[in-house]
mmCIF file of C-alpha atoms in Angstrom:
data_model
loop_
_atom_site.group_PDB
_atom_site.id
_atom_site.type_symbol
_atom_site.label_atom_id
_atom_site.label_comp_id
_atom_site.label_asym_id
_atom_site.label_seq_id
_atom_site.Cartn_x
_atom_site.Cartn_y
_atom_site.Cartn_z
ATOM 1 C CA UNK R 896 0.000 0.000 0.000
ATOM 2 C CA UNK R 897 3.166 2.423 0.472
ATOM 3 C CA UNK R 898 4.156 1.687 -2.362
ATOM 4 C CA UNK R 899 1.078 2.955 -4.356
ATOM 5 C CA UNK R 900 0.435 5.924 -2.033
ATOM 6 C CA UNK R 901 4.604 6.436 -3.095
ATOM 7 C CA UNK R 902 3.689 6.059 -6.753
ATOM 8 C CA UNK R 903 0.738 8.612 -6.519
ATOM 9 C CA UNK R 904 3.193 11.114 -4.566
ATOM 10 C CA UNK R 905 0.491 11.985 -2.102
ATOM 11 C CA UNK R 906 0.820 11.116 1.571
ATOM 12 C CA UNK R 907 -3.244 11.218 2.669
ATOM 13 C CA UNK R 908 -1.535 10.080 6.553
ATOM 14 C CA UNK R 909 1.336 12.783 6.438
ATOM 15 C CA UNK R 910 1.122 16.742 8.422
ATOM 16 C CA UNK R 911 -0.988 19.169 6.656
ATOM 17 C CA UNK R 912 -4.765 18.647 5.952
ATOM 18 C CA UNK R 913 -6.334 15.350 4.779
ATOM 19 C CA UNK R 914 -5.864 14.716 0.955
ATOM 20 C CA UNK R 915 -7.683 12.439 -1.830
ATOM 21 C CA UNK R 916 -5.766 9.690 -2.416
ATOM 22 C CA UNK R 917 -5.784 9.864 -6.422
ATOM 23 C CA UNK R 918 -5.735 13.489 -7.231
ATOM 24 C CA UNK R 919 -3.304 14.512 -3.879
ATOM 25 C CA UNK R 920 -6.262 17.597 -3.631
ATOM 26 C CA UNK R 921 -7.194 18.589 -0.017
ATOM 27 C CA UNK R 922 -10.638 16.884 1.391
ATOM 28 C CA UNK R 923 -13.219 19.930 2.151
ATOM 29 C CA UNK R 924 -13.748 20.355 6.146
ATOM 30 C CA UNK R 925 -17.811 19.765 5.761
ATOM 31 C CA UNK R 926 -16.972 16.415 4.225
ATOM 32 C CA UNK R 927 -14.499 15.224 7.023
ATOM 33 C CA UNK R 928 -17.023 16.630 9.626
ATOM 34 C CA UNK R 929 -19.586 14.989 8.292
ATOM 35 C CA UNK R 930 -18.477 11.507 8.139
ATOM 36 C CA UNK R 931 -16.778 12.117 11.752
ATOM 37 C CA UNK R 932 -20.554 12.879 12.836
ATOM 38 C CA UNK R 933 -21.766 9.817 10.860
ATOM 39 C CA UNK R 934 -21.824 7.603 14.407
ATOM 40 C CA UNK R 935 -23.627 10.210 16.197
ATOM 41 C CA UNK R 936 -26.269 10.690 13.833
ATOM 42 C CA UNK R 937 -27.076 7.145 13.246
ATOM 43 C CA UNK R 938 -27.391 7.475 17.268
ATOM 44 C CA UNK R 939 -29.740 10.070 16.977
ATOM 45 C CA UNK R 940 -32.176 8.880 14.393
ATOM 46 C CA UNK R 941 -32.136 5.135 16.222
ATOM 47 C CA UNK R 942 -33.089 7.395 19.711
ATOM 48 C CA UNK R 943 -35.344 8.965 17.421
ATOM 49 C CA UNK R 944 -37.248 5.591 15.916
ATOM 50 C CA UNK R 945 -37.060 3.800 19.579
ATOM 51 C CA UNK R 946 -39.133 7.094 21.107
ATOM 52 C CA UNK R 947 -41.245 7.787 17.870
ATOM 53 C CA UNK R 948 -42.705 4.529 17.245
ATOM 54 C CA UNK R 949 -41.903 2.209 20.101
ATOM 55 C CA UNK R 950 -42.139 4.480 23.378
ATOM 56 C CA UNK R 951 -44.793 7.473 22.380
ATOM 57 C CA UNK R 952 -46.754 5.968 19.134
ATOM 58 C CA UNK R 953 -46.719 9.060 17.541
ATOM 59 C CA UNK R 954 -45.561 7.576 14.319
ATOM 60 C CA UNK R 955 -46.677 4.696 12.246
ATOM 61 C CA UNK R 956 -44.270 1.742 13.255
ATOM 62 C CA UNK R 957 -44.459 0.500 9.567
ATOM 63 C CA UNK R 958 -44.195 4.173 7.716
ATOM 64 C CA UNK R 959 -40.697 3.880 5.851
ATOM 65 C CA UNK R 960 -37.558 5.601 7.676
ATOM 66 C CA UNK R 961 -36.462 8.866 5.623
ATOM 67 C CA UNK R 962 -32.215 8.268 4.560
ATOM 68 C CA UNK R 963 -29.542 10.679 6.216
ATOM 69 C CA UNK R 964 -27.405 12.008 3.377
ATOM 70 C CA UNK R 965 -24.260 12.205 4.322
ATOM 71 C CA UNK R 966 -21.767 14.938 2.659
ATOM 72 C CA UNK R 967 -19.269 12.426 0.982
ATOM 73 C CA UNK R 968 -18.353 14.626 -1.678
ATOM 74 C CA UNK R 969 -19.463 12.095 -4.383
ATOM 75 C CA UNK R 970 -21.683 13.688 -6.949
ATOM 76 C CA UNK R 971 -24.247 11.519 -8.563
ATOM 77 C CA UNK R 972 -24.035 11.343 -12.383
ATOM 78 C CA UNK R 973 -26.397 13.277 -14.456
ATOM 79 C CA UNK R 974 -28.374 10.424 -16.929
ATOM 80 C CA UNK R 975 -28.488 11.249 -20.454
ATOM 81 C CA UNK R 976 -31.944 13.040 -21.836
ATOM 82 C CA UNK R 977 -33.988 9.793 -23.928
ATOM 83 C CA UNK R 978 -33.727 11.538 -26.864
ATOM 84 C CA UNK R 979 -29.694 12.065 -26.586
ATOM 85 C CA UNK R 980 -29.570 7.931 -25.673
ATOM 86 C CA UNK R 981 -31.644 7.386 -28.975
ATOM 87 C CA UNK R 982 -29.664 10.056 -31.272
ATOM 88 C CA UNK R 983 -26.859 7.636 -30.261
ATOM 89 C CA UNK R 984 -28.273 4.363 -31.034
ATOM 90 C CA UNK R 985 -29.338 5.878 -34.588
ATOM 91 C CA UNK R 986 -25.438 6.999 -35.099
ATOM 92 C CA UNK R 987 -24.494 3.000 -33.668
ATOM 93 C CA UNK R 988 -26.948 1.539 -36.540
ATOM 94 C CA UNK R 989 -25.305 4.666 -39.631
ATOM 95 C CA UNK R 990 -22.026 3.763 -38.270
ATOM 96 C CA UNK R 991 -22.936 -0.347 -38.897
ATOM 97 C CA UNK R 992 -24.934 0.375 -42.040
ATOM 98 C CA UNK R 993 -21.287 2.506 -43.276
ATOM 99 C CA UNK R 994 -18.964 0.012 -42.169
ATOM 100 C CA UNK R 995 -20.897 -2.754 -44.227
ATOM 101 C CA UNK R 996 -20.519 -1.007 -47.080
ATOM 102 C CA UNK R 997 -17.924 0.283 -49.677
ATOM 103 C CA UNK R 998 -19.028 3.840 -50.104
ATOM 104 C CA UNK R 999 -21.958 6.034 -49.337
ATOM 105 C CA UNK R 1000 -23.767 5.960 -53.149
ATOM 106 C CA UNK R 1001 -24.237 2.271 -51.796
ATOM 107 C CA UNK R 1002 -25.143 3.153 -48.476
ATOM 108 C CA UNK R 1003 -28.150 4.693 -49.747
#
């Protein structure tokens, strides 16, 4: 594991603030608080089910439990619009249709 963390030239254990471990670019403080806090609010929203729908009855034991989004500083990628996803299936097919043939007077 040195070795790679050697080969990247980033040391994400070494003084200084906390770095990624591909890019060697510092970690932003709301991300590193955030998953420090991680234990404590998992402790929180179990305190918060136990009283909710066990002690008081206030909630619905069987209504679904909302997720806690943690700040991990992944972005979620964007899908494509349907009409951009078919645009490039029609280029796949052209592109077949071309490469089957000698030129494009035969194409069409």
């Amino acid at each position: 594991m040195k070795g790679k963390l050697k080969a990247y030239k980033t040391d994400p254990f070494g003084p200084g603030p906390p770095r990624e471990l591909t890019t060697g670019a510092e970690i932003d403080k709301k991300i590193i608080e955030s998953l420090l806090s991680a234990p404590e609010t998992g402790d929180m929203k179990y305190m918060e089910f136990v009283t909710d729908r066990l002690v008081d009855g206030t909630v619905d034991f069987y209504k679904p439990i909302k997720k806690v989004m943690l700040d991990t500083g992944l972005k979620k990628k964007v899908k494509a619009p349907k009409v951009l996803t078919v645009l490039k299936q029609d280029r796949q097919a052209f592109g077949e249709l071309l490469g089957k043939t000698v030129g494009l007077e035969e194409a069409f």
